[in-house]
C-alpha positions as MATLAB code, in Angstrom:
seq = 'MRPFAPQDRVLVSPRYLAGAGIDRLADAIGPLIHLFGWSSEHDRASGRISVHSPDGSLFVNFNSRHTRGHWWSVAHHEPYWEARFTRQTPIEAIAAVTQALPQLLGDDRHIGRIPLTTTPLAQIAELNHWHREDDTFTSPDGHCHLQHTPTEDTPWRFRHHVYDGFDTHWDASFTQDTPRAARRPVLHPPRDDHPGRAHLP';
ca = [
      27.049    1.396   -6.536;
      26.629    1.320  -10.303;
      24.603    4.085  -11.999;
      21.038    3.242  -12.949;
      19.557    3.746  -16.393;
      16.172    5.537  -16.692;
      14.423    2.267  -17.623;
      15.894    0.257  -14.708;
      13.437   -1.025  -12.128;
      14.508   -0.889   -8.503;
      13.093   -1.759   -5.090;
      13.508    1.069   -2.604;
      14.054    0.440    1.087;
      12.623    1.721    3.329;
       9.403    1.316    1.380;
       7.895    4.648    2.506;
      10.563    6.547    0.507;
       9.781    4.851   -2.799;
       7.316    7.386   -4.198;
       4.435    6.658   -6.549;
       6.573    5.321   -9.380;
       5.732    5.372  -13.058;
       4.018    2.020  -13.512;
       1.193    2.357  -10.995;
      -1.439    0.182  -12.611;
       0.642   -2.803  -13.710;
       2.263   -3.344  -10.323;
      -0.843   -2.810   -8.213;
      -3.600   -4.526  -10.193;
      -1.805   -6.606  -12.831;
      -1.326   -9.661  -10.567;
      -4.991   -9.595   -9.517;
      -6.087   -9.745  -13.154;
      -3.430  -12.016  -14.646;
      -2.640  -14.386  -11.763;
      -5.956  -14.552   -9.929;
      -8.498  -13.855  -12.670;
     -10.184  -10.833  -11.091;
     -12.477   -8.878  -13.412;
     -11.710   -5.297  -14.382;
     -13.555   -2.311  -15.784;
     -11.940    0.747  -17.360;
     -13.838    3.961  -18.007;
     -11.642    5.606  -20.644;
     -13.492    8.913  -20.396;
     -12.721    9.397  -16.710;
      -9.649    7.159  -16.452;
     -11.248    5.269  -13.568;
     -10.310    1.609  -13.224;
     -12.082   -0.897  -10.999;
     -11.008   -4.468  -10.262;
     -13.185   -6.835   -8.266;
     -12.828  -10.298   -6.770;
     -14.692  -13.262   -8.282;
     -17.124  -13.353   -5.343;
     -17.828   -9.602   -5.614;
     -16.790   -8.853   -2.026;
     -13.558   -6.937   -2.662;
     -12.967   -3.958   -4.938;
      -9.794   -2.099   -5.883;
     -10.406    1.299   -7.464;
      -8.006    3.720   -9.139;
      -9.267    7.228   -9.875;
      -6.731    9.956  -10.658;
      -9.477   12.605  -10.622;
     -10.681   11.994   -7.095;
     -11.350   15.419   -5.599;
      -9.776   14.646   -2.213;
      -6.629   13.167   -3.684;
      -7.280    9.542   -2.701;
      -6.350    7.915   -5.982;
      -6.518    4.349   -4.671;
      -9.101    2.582   -2.532;
      -9.580   -1.010   -1.474;
     -13.048   -1.779   -0.140;
     -14.606   -4.925    1.284;
     -18.295   -5.566    1.965;
     -19.748   -7.611    4.833;
     -17.919   -6.756    6.981;
     -17.223   -3.335    5.544;
     -13.677   -2.044    5.654;
     -11.696    0.312    3.452;
      -8.100    1.289    2.819;
      -7.329    4.538    0.976;
      -4.096    5.859   -0.505;
      -3.251    9.305   -1.824;
      -1.459    9.984   -5.097;
       2.154    9.807   -3.906;
       1.785    6.697   -1.744;
       4.648    4.357   -2.728;
       3.426    1.969   -5.396;
       5.415   -0.835   -3.744;
       3.265   -0.438   -0.621;
      -0.016   -0.349   -2.561;
       0.991   -3.356   -4.662;
       1.954   -5.299   -1.528;
      -1.520   -4.621   -0.106;
      -3.419   -5.520   -3.284;
      -1.399   -8.689   -3.844;
      -2.335   -9.869   -0.333;
      -6.076   -9.570   -1.049;
      -6.695  -12.965   -2.726;
      -5.304  -14.784    0.298;
      -7.675  -12.847    2.545;
     -10.448  -14.519    0.527;
      -8.861  -17.964    0.793;
      -7.158  -18.045   -2.625;
      -3.680  -19.325   -1.825;
      -2.657  -20.494   -5.318;
       0.407  -18.226   -5.336;
       1.266  -18.243   -1.650;
       4.854  -19.221   -2.487;
       5.332  -16.059   -4.561;
       3.257  -13.770   -2.342;
       3.774  -14.816    1.285;
       1.905  -12.939    4.017;
       3.759  -11.816    7.110;
       2.160  -12.546   10.481;
       4.264  -10.033   12.390;
       2.093   -7.351   14.102;
       2.351   -3.878   12.571;
       3.691   -2.319   15.786;
       6.398   -4.979   15.962;
       7.389   -4.372   12.323;
       7.809   -0.694   13.196;
       9.963   -1.511   16.191;
      12.090   -4.010   14.247;
      12.795   -1.285   11.685;
      13.876    1.140   14.438;
      10.802    3.378   14.431;
      10.438    5.478   17.572;
       7.229    5.092   19.562;
       5.604    7.824   21.613;
       2.140    6.985   22.943;
       0.082    5.943   19.893;
       2.442    7.315   17.232;
       5.382    5.580   15.568;
       7.956    7.730   13.748;
      10.453    6.496   11.171;
      14.169    6.892   11.977;
      14.469    9.859    9.570;
      11.376   11.538   11.054;
       9.572   11.804    7.704;
       6.962    9.072    8.127;
       4.456    8.667   10.973;
       2.153    5.795   11.811;
      -0.656    6.821   14.130;
      -2.846    4.267   15.867;
      -6.021    5.645   17.438;
      -8.084    2.573   18.408;
     -11.270    4.508   19.217;
     -11.588    6.181   15.796;
     -13.381    4.791   12.733;
     -10.035    4.992   10.928;
      -7.629    3.831   13.626;
      -4.532    3.298   11.465;
      -3.052    6.167    9.459;
       0.313    6.635    7.747;
       1.529   10.121    6.872;
       4.732   11.030    5.062;
       6.279   14.386    4.212;
       9.812   15.646    3.664;
      10.264   19.226    4.846;
      10.759   21.475    1.801;
      10.553   18.352   -0.354;
       8.555   18.876   -3.534;
       5.519   16.592   -3.847;
       6.590   14.226   -1.077;
       3.377   14.105    0.956;
       1.298   10.950    1.013;
      -1.324    9.450    3.285;
      -2.631    5.906    3.746;
      -5.532    5.073    6.042;
      -7.293    1.892    7.165;
     -10.742    1.662    8.725;
     -11.563   -0.295   11.871;
     -12.185   -3.780   10.438;
      -9.339   -3.809    7.909;
      -7.545   -7.175    8.311;
      -4.065   -7.040    9.768;
      -2.647   -8.748    6.690;
      -3.800   -5.786    4.566;
      -2.150   -3.177    6.833;
       1.263   -4.744    7.399;
       2.724   -4.453    3.863;
       2.916   -0.642    4.038;
       5.753   -0.905    6.550;
       7.281   -4.227    5.617;
      10.536   -4.069    3.611;
      10.291   -5.065   -0.084;
      10.682   -8.759   -0.848;
      13.630   -9.720   -3.033;
      11.613  -11.848   -5.458;
      12.375   -9.772   -8.556;
      15.786  -10.918   -9.853;
      15.718   -8.226  -12.512;
      15.405   -5.409  -10.001;
      18.158   -3.735   -8.081;
      17.819   -2.318   -4.571;
      18.251    1.241   -3.407;
      18.939    1.237    0.357;
];
C-alpha cells in the first residue's frame, strides 16, 4: 500500500472506524445545499449551522457547543423523529444519512449518485460478520455495538469505543419513527463513487 499524503482523502472501511474527519460540514451538508437547494443558516457567533428542506419538514443542525456532546441532529416533523450523533461519529456515516434525506421526501433527482439500500439494518450487520446476542449486535473487532430495544423511545443506538484509545468514543441514536433508510447508512460500507479517494481497509 502506498503512503498517503496529509491532504489525501480516503474512504475507511469499516465505516465505524473512520472518525470525525476534518471536513465535517462540506461532506455532510454540502450536497443538501448545492445539489438539492436546501436553505441554510449560519450563526457565526455560536458556530451553529442549520439546513432545512424546501418544505420545512426536515432539519439538519450542527452545533459544536452542544452541552451533551451531540454535535449533529437530524429532525423531522409530522411525524416527529430524530437522529443524533456525537462529536466523533464518523463523518462518512453522517454524510450517508444526510444525503439520503432528500429521497425520503420524494426528491430523487440524484438517485443514480446517491442510491438507497433496501437491506434491513440487522441483515447488513450479519452480512458484515457482526455477532448477535439477543438485541445487541457487536462488530467483529468488538469496538462497535448496535443495540435494538424496540420498546424504548430511542430503539436504535450505536456505540463505539476502543479500549485505551484516545478520543475514540462516539454515539449515534435514532428515535422510534426514524425511517429505515436513514438508519442503514451508519453500518453500510462506503460507496466507491469518489474516483479521487483511496480506500483504507
